Amino acid sequence: MSSPSSAVSAAALPMSKLGQRAAPPAITGLMQAALETPGLLSLAAGFTDNVTLPVTAIQEALARLSAEAADHEFLQYGTNAGRPGLRAALAARVLAQDAGRGGEVPTAEAVAARAAQTFVTNGSQQALYLAVQTLCEPGDIVLVDRPSYFVFLELLRGLGVEARSMPVDADGRLDGAALAALLRRLRESGERARLKAVYFVSWFSNPSGRTLDAAERRALAAVLRAEDCVVPVIEDAAYRELGFEPGAASAQPGILGDPSWDGFPRLYTSTLTKPFATGLKVGYGMCDHAAWRSAMLHVKGHHDFGTGNFAQALLERAILDGAYEAQLETLRKAYREKRDALHAALEAGGLAGLGWRWRVPQGGLYLWLEGPEGLDTGSDSAFCRACLREGVLHVPGALCHGDAPAHNTVRLSYGVLAPDALAEAGARFCRAAKACAKGIA
């Protein structure tokens, strides 16, 4: 006979609409496969490399904090918006990047104004969640990249929000004319009122590795303005500082420093985890619309009433002492070497000869591959089973589309594995592709 407690556990529980929509993230299954399959080499999860984590820099930052803060305030609760010193350091950093190479050092007044627009979050994912939660009701629409960050797409689905992919041309660049036509269709169908925001990843995108150039971003702003769609814009700059060439982060300004976007409610989001230490889980948002920013902070207060103060204090010290910049240089060199190792393995394995295409990214952590027409790379596909037999794991590209998914695409991450392991993982991926090519030929 079952106990009363087990009977309660087994009973159907009335859930909210949000609870009913909740589903396990796709990355959970990928991680489970990696853990449960001995010898599997994962090119799926966008984790970072343990070898490059800044252990010494963290120890030195903690020592400085311990010596300088007599009251040990860094172990106390922080504020909802985040540490004033960290927000000022972030404001100065982003303003300098937006000014471009050789730009003037931002004034104290400019830094103070931007710091007032800045709030610190538990990773940039929380900033993205707050943005959508405060803008959208279930049934609303958000325009997204094609392809787009699949964790953000899952976030939208969990909130009952519909993602619509912005059209691109054959080269993957934003198609302004097609976007204008899409916006006109939304108006004609009566769906225009449901369009609440536009989201895009500007630098070294997850998943595509592409950077939206200045012309594309100006065109996007112009089309939205021309079609009377001056809606909130969310720019995801998580990989901005992971460009492999000097000055890549400041080659063009973000939306807050680009006059093309004047008049749009703007939210710039980024992270200090991928460029420094992922386990610290500190991100941030900068929003120039006071009411939207206030709403996000109010909801954030309900979530946590303050991002972890200790991690913020460590990062503030690392930025001010130069350790953050030094870690960036370490990561840029390491990830460039990893990118080259995976790219070389795919070339050596003859993948291009099988009809696969990909670009070599100039930063970030990902390769985006397009397979032959008719190939399915999904989690239940013959291709995925072939990869698992070979001992390699990938992210199906279909997860990365708001609509009309391309089933023959793949995202590969080179963040975790060492170069020699990446070479082996690439070889395994190519063997799986060859096995499937024989099956569909």
Coordinates of C-alpha atoms in Angstrom, one line a residue:
M1 CA 0.0 0.0 0.0
S2 CA 1.3 3.4 -0.9
S3 CA 2.0 5.9 1.9
P4 CA -0.1 9.2 2.0
S5 CA 3.0 11.1 1.0
S6 CA 3.6 9.0 -2.1
A7 CA -0.1 9.3 -3.1
V8 CA 0.1 13.1 -2.9
S9 CA 3.3 13.0 -5.0
A10 CA 1.5 10.9 -7.7
A11 CA -1.6 13.0 -7.8
A12 CA -2.2 15.5 -10.6
L13 CA -1.3 19.0 -9.5
P14 CA -3.1 22.0 -11.0
M15 CA -0.4 24.0 -12.6
S16 CA -0.3 27.6 -13.9
K17 CA -0.1 28.2 -17.6
L18 CA 3.6 28.9 -17.2
G19 CA 4.0 25.6 -15.2
Q20 CA 2.2 23.7 -17.9
R21 CA 4.4 25.2 -20.6
A22 CA 7.6 24.4 -18.8
A23 CA 9.7 21.8 -20.5
P24 CA 13.3 20.6 -20.0
P25 CA 15.8 22.7 -21.9
A26 CA 17.2 20.9 -25.0
I27 CA 20.7 21.4 -23.6
T28 CA 19.7 19.2 -20.6
G29 CA 19.3 16.1 -22.9
L30 CA 22.6 16.9 -24.6
M31 CA 24.4 17.2 -21.3
Q32 CA 22.9 13.9 -20.1
A33 CA 24.0 12.1 -23.3
A34 CA 27.5 13.4 -22.7
L35 CA 27.6 12.2 -19.1
E36 CA 26.0 8.8 -19.8
T37 CA 28.1 7.8 -22.8
P38 CA 31.6 6.8 -22.0
G39 CA 34.3 8.3 -24.3
L40 CA 31.8 10.7 -25.9
L41 CA 33.4 13.9 -27.2
S42 CA 30.8 16.7 -26.9
L43 CA 30.8 19.6 -29.4
A44 CA 27.3 20.5 -28.1
A45 CA 27.3 22.5 -24.8
G46 CA 28.8 26.0 -25.0
F47 CA 30.9 25.5 -21.9
T48 CA 34.3 27.0 -21.5
D49 CA 37.7 25.4 -20.9
N50 CA 38.6 24.6 -17.3
V51 CA 42.3 24.9 -18.1
T52 CA 41.9 28.6 -18.9
L53 CA 39.9 29.6 -15.9
P54 CA 41.5 32.5 -14.0
V55 CA 42.3 30.8 -10.7
T56 CA 45.2 33.0 -9.8
A57 CA 43.4 36.2 -10.7
I58 CA 40.5 35.2 -8.5
Q59 CA 42.8 34.5 -5.6
E60 CA 44.5 37.8 -6.0
A61 CA 41.2 39.7 -6.3
L62 CA 40.0 38.0 -3.1
A63 CA 43.2 38.9 -1.3
R64 CA 42.8 42.5 -2.3
L65 CA 39.2 42.6 -1.2
S66 CA 39.9 41.0 2.1
A67 CA 42.7 43.5 2.8
E68 CA 40.9 46.6 1.7
A69 CA 37.3 46.0 2.9
A70 CA 37.6 46.1 6.7
D71 CA 33.9 45.5 7.1
H72 CA 33.9 42.6 4.5
E73 CA 30.9 44.2 2.8
F74 CA 31.5 42.0 -0.3
L75 CA 30.1 39.1 1.7
Q76 CA 27.0 41.0 2.6
Y77 CA 23.8 41.4 0.5
G78 CA 24.2 43.8 -2.4
T79 CA 21.7 46.1 -4.1
N80 CA 19.0 45.1 -6.6
A81 CA 20.7 47.0 -9.4
G82 CA 24.2 45.9 -8.6
R83 CA 27.4 47.3 -7.1
P84 CA 27.9 50.9 -8.0
G85 CA 31.6 50.4 -8.7
L86 CA 31.0 47.5 -11.0
R87 CA 28.2 49.3 -12.9
A88 CA 30.5 52.3 -13.4
A89 CA 33.4 50.1 -14.6
L90 CA 31.0 48.4 -17.1
A91 CA 29.6 51.7 -18.3
A92 CA 33.1 53.1 -18.9
R93 CA 34.1 49.9 -20.8
V94 CA 31.1 49.8 -23.1
L95 CA 31.3 53.5 -23.8
A96 CA 34.9 53.2 -24.8
Q97 CA 34.1 50.2 -27.1
D98 CA 31.2 52.2 -28.7
A99 CA 33.6 55.1 -29.4
G100 CA 35.7 52.8 -31.5
R101 CA 39.5 52.6 -32.0
G102 CA 41.2 55.7 -31.0
G103 CA 38.0 57.1 -29.5
E104 CA 38.0 59.6 -26.7
V105 CA 38.0 58.4 -23.1
P106 CA 34.4 58.8 -21.9
T107 CA 33.7 61.7 -19.6
A108 CA 32.8 61.2 -15.9
E109 CA 29.3 62.6 -16.8
A110 CA 28.8 60.1 -19.6
V111 CA 30.0 57.2 -17.4
A112 CA 27.6 58.2 -14.5
A113 CA 24.7 58.5 -16.9
R114 CA 25.3 55.1 -18.4
A115 CA 26.0 53.5 -15.0
A116 CA 22.5 54.7 -14.0
Q117 CA 21.1 52.8 -16.9
T118 CA 23.0 49.6 -15.9
F119 CA 21.8 46.7 -13.8
V120 CA 23.7 43.5 -12.9
T121 CA 22.0 40.1 -13.3
N122 CA 22.6 36.4 -12.6
G123 CA 24.2 35.9 -16.0
S124 CA 22.9 37.6 -19.1
Q125 CA 20.1 35.0 -19.3
Q126 CA 18.3 36.7 -16.4
A127 CA 18.4 40.0 -18.2
L128 CA 16.9 38.5 -21.3
Y129 CA 14.2 36.8 -19.2
L130 CA 13.4 40.1 -17.4
A131 CA 13.2 41.9 -20.7
V132 CA 10.6 39.5 -22.2
Q133 CA 8.7 39.0 -19.0
T134 CA 8.1 42.7 -18.6
L135 CA 7.2 43.3 -22.3
C136 CA 5.2 40.3 -23.4
E137 CA 2.0 38.4 -22.7
P138 CA 1.4 34.9 -24.0
G139 CA 0.7 35.0 -27.7
D140 CA 2.9 38.0 -28.4
I141 CA 5.6 38.0 -31.0
V142 CA 9.4 38.7 -30.9
L143 CA 11.5 38.9 -34.1
V144 CA 14.7 37.0 -33.8
D145 CA 17.9 36.2 -35.8
R146 CA 17.9 33.4 -38.3
P147 CA 19.5 31.3 -36.8
S148 CA 19.2 32.5 -33.2
Y149 CA 20.4 31.6 -29.7
F150 CA 18.3 28.5 -29.0
V151 CA 18.2 29.0 -25.2
F152 CA 16.5 32.4 -25.8
L153 CA 14.0 30.7 -28.1
E154 CA 13.2 28.2 -25.4
L155 CA 12.8 31.1 -23.0
L156 CA 10.2 32.6 -25.3
R157 CA 8.3 29.3 -25.6
G158 CA 8.3 29.0 -21.8
L159 CA 6.6 32.4 -21.5
G160 CA 4.2 31.5 -24.3
V161 CA 5.8 34.0 -26.7
E162 CA 6.1 33.3 -30.4
A163 CA 9.5 33.8 -32.2
R164 CA 9.5 34.8 -35.8
S165 CA 12.8 34.6 -37.6
M166 CA 13.9 37.6 -39.6
P167 CA 14.5 36.7 -43.3
V168 CA 18.0 36.4 -44.6
D169 CA 19.5 36.1 -48.1
A170 CA 21.5 33.1 -49.5
D171 CA 24.6 34.4 -47.8
G172 CA 22.9 34.6 -44.4
R173 CA 22.7 38.4 -44.3
L174 CA 19.6 40.2 -43.2
D175 CA 17.2 40.7 -46.2
G176 CA 15.7 44.1 -45.6
A177 CA 13.2 43.9 -48.4
A178 CA 11.9 40.5 -47.2
L179 CA 11.7 41.9 -43.6
A180 CA 9.6 44.8 -44.8
A181 CA 7.3 42.4 -46.5
L182 CA 7.0 40.3 -43.4
L183 CA 6.1 43.4 -41.3
R184 CA 3.5 44.4 -43.8
R185 CA 2.0 40.9 -43.6
L186 CA 1.8 41.2 -39.8
R187 CA -0.1 44.5 -40.2
E188 CA -2.5 43.1 -42.8
S189 CA -3.2 40.0 -40.8
G190 CA -3.9 42.0 -37.6
E191 CA -0.9 40.6 -35.8
R192 CA 1.1 43.8 -35.8
A193 CA -0.2 44.7 -32.3
R194 CA 1.3 41.4 -31.0
L195 CA 4.9 42.4 -32.1
K196 CA 6.6 43.5 -28.9
A197 CA 10.3 43.3 -29.5
V198 CA 13.3 42.6 -31.8
Y199 CA 16.2 40.4 -30.5
F200 CA 19.6 39.8 -32.2
V201 CA 23.1 38.7 -31.3
S202 CA 25.5 41.3 -32.8
W203 CA 29.0 39.9 -32.4
F204 CA 30.2 36.3 -33.2
S205 CA 26.7 35.0 -32.8
N206 CA 25.7 31.9 -30.9
P207 CA 25.0 29.8 -33.0
S208 CA 26.2 31.1 -36.4
G209 CA 29.5 32.8 -35.4
R210 CA 28.5 35.8 -37.6
T211 CA 28.8 39.4 -36.7
L212 CA 26.0 41.7 -37.9
D213 CA 27.9 44.5 -39.7
A214 CA 27.1 48.2 -39.4
A215 CA 25.2 48.2 -42.7
E216 CA 22.9 45.3 -41.7
R217 CA 22.1 46.9 -38.4
R218 CA 21.4 50.3 -39.9
A219 CA 19.2 48.6 -42.5
L220 CA 17.3 46.7 -39.8
A221 CA 16.6 50.0 -37.9
A222 CA 15.5 51.7 -41.1
V223 CA 13.1 49.0 -42.1
L224 CA 11.5 48.9 -38.7
R225 CA 11.2 52.6 -38.6
A226 CA 9.7 52.8 -42.1
E227 CA 7.2 50.1 -41.3
D228 CA 6.1 52.0 -38.1
C229 CA 7.6 49.3 -35.9
V230 CA 9.6 51.3 -33.4
V231 CA 9.4 48.5 -30.8
P232 CA 11.8 47.6 -28.0
V233 CA 15.1 46.3 -29.3
I234 CA 17.2 43.7 -27.3
E235 CA 20.9 43.5 -28.4
D236 CA 22.8 40.4 -27.1
A237 CA 26.5 41.2 -26.9
A238 CA 27.6 38.1 -24.9
Y239 CA 30.5 37.4 -27.3
R240 CA 31.5 40.9 -28.1
E241 CA 34.8 40.7 -26.3
L242 CA 35.8 37.3 -27.7
G243 CA 36.9 38.5 -31.1
F244 CA 40.2 37.0 -32.2
E245 CA 41.5 40.2 -33.8
P246 CA 42.6 43.3 -31.9
G247 CA 39.9 45.9 -31.7
A248 CA 37.1 43.6 -32.9
A249 CA 34.8 44.6 -30.0
S250 CA 35.0 48.3 -31.0
A251 CA 34.9 47.9 -34.7
Q252 CA 31.3 49.2 -34.6
P253 CA 29.1 50.6 -31.8
G254 CA 26.3 48.7 -30.0
I255 CA 22.7 50.0 -30.2
L256 CA 23.2 52.4 -27.3
G257 CA 25.9 54.2 -29.2
D258 CA 24.4 54.0 -32.7
P259 CA 22.2 57.0 -33.8
S260 CA 20.4 54.7 -36.2
W261 CA 18.5 53.3 -33.2
D262 CA 17.6 56.7 -31.6
G263 CA 14.0 56.6 -30.5
F264 CA 13.8 52.9 -30.0
P265 CA 13.5 51.6 -26.5
R266 CA 17.0 49.9 -26.2
L267 CA 18.3 47.1 -24.0
Y268 CA 22.0 46.1 -24.4
T269 CA 22.8 42.8 -22.6
S270 CA 26.1 41.1 -22.0
T271 CA 28.0 38.9 -19.6
L272 CA 31.2 38.7 -17.6
T273 CA 31.1 34.9 -17.5
K274 CA 32.2 33.8 -21.0
P275 CA 35.0 36.3 -21.1
F276 CA 36.3 35.6 -17.6
A277 CA 34.9 32.8 -15.4
T278 CA 31.6 31.1 -16.2
G279 CA 31.0 29.9 -12.6
L280 CA 30.7 33.4 -11.3
K281 CA 27.4 33.9 -13.3
V282 CA 27.3 37.6 -13.6
G283 CA 25.8 39.4 -16.5
Y284 CA 24.3 42.9 -17.0
G285 CA 21.8 45.0 -19.0
M286 CA 21.9 48.6 -20.0
C287 CA 18.5 50.1 -20.8
D288 CA 17.9 53.7 -22.0
H289 CA 14.1 53.5 -21.4
A290 CA 13.4 54.5 -17.8
A291 CA 10.0 52.8 -17.4
W292 CA 11.1 49.5 -19.0
R293 CA 14.3 49.5 -16.8
S294 CA 12.3 50.2 -13.7
A295 CA 9.9 47.4 -14.5
M296 CA 12.8 45.0 -15.0
L297 CA 14.3 46.0 -11.7
H298 CA 11.0 45.6 -9.9
V299 CA 10.5 42.1 -11.2
K300 CA 14.2 41.3 -10.6
G301 CA 13.6 42.3 -6.9
H302 CA 10.9 39.6 -6.8
H303 CA 13.4 37.1 -8.2
D304 CA 16.4 37.7 -6.0
F305 CA 16.5 41.2 -4.5
G306 CA 20.2 41.4 -5.6
T307 CA 22.6 39.5 -7.8
G308 CA 25.3 37.7 -5.8
N309 CA 27.4 40.5 -4.3
F310 CA 30.6 38.4 -3.8
A311 CA 30.9 37.5 -7.4
Q312 CA 30.3 41.1 -8.4
A313 CA 33.0 42.3 -6.0
L314 CA 35.5 39.9 -7.5
L315 CA 34.7 41.0 -11.0
E316 CA 34.8 44.7 -10.1
R317 CA 38.3 44.2 -8.7
A318 CA 39.4 42.1 -11.7
I319 CA 38.3 44.8 -14.2
L320 CA 40.0 47.6 -12.2
D321 CA 43.2 45.7 -11.7
G322 CA 43.5 44.6 -15.3
A323 CA 43.1 40.9 -14.6
Y324 CA 39.9 40.9 -16.7
E325 CA 41.7 42.2 -19.8
A326 CA 44.6 39.8 -19.3
Q327 CA 42.1 36.9 -19.1
L328 CA 40.5 38.0 -22.3
E329 CA 43.9 37.8 -24.1
T330 CA 44.4 34.3 -22.7
L331 CA 40.9 33.2 -24.0
R332 CA 41.2 34.8 -27.4
K333 CA 44.5 33.0 -28.0
A334 CA 43.1 29.7 -26.7
Y335 CA 39.8 29.8 -28.6
R336 CA 41.5 30.8 -31.8
E337 CA 43.7 27.7 -31.5
K338 CA 40.7 25.6 -30.8
R339 CA 38.7 27.0 -33.7
D340 CA 41.6 26.3 -36.0
A341 CA 41.9 22.7 -34.7
L342 CA 38.2 21.9 -35.3
H343 CA 38.1 23.7 -38.7
A344 CA 41.3 21.8 -39.8
A345 CA 39.8 18.5 -38.7
L346 CA 36.6 19.0 -40.7
E347 CA 38.6 20.0 -43.8
A348 CA 41.0 17.0 -43.4
G349 CA 38.0 14.7 -42.9
G350 CA 36.6 15.7 -46.4
L351 CA 33.4 17.2 -45.0
A352 CA 33.2 19.9 -47.8
G353 CA 33.4 17.2 -50.4
L354 CA 30.2 15.7 -49.0
G355 CA 28.3 18.9 -49.6
W356 CA 28.8 20.6 -46.2
R357 CA 29.4 24.3 -45.9
W358 CA 30.6 26.5 -43.1
R359 CA 32.4 29.8 -42.4
V360 CA 35.4 30.2 -40.2
P361 CA 34.3 32.6 -37.5
Q362 CA 36.5 35.5 -36.3
G363 CA 35.5 35.1 -32.7
G364 CA 33.2 33.4 -30.2
L365 CA 32.9 29.7 -29.5
Y366 CA 30.9 28.2 -32.4
L367 CA 31.0 26.8 -35.9
W368 CA 27.7 26.8 -37.9
L369 CA 27.5 24.0 -40.5
E370 CA 25.0 23.5 -43.3
G371 CA 24.7 20.0 -44.5
P372 CA 23.5 18.6 -47.9
E373 CA 19.8 19.2 -48.8
G374 CA 17.6 16.5 -47.5
L375 CA 19.8 15.6 -44.5
D376 CA 18.2 15.7 -41.1
T377 CA 20.5 16.4 -38.2
G378 CA 17.9 16.3 -35.5
S379 CA 18.1 14.5 -32.1
D380 CA 16.1 11.5 -33.4
S381 CA 17.7 11.4 -36.9
A382 CA 19.9 8.7 -38.5
F383 CA 22.7 11.3 -38.6
C384 CA 22.5 11.9 -34.8
R385 CA 22.6 8.1 -34.2
A386 CA 25.6 7.9 -36.5
C387 CA 27.3 10.6 -34.5
L388 CA 26.6 8.8 -31.2
R389 CA 28.0 5.6 -32.6
E390 CA 31.2 7.5 -33.5
G391 CA 31.2 9.1 -30.0
V392 CA 30.6 12.7 -30.9
L393 CA 27.7 15.1 -29.9
H394 CA 26.4 18.1 -31.7
V395 CA 23.5 20.6 -31.4
P396 CA 20.9 20.2 -34.1
G397 CA 20.5 23.4 -36.0
A398 CA 16.7 23.1 -36.2
L399 CA 16.7 24.2 -32.5
C400 CA 18.1 27.6 -33.5
H401 CA 15.2 28.8 -35.6
G402 CA 12.1 30.7 -34.6
D403 CA 10.1 29.2 -37.5
A404 CA 10.7 27.3 -40.7
P405 CA 13.7 25.4 -39.2
A406 CA 16.5 24.3 -41.4
H407 CA 16.9 20.6 -40.5
N408 CA 20.2 20.1 -42.3
T409 CA 22.2 22.5 -40.0
V410 CA 24.5 21.9 -37.0
R411 CA 26.1 24.0 -34.3
L412 CA 29.5 22.8 -33.1
S413 CA 31.2 24.3 -30.0
Y414 CA 34.9 24.3 -29.6
G415 CA 34.9 25.9 -26.1
V416 CA 35.5 22.9 -23.9
L417 CA 37.8 20.3 -25.6
A418 CA 41.5 20.7 -26.0
P419 CA 42.9 21.1 -29.6
D420 CA 43.9 17.4 -29.9
A421 CA 40.4 16.3 -28.6
L422 CA 38.8 18.7 -31.1
A423 CA 40.8 17.1 -33.9
E424 CA 39.5 13.7 -32.9
A425 CA 35.9 15.0 -32.4
G426 CA 36.0 16.6 -35.9
A427 CA 37.3 13.3 -37.4
R428 CA 34.4 11.4 -35.7
F429 CA 31.9 13.9 -37.0
C430 CA 33.2 13.5 -40.5
R431 CA 33.0 9.7 -40.3
A432 CA 29.4 10.0 -39.2
A433 CA 28.7 12.3 -42.2
K434 CA 30.3 9.9 -44.6
A435 CA 28.2 7.0 -43.2
C436 CA 25.0 9.0 -43.7
A437 CA 26.1 10.1 -47.2
K438 CA 26.4 6.5 -48.2
G439 CA 22.9 5.9 -46.8
I440 CA 21.2 8.7 -48.6
A441 CA 23.2 8.6 -51.9

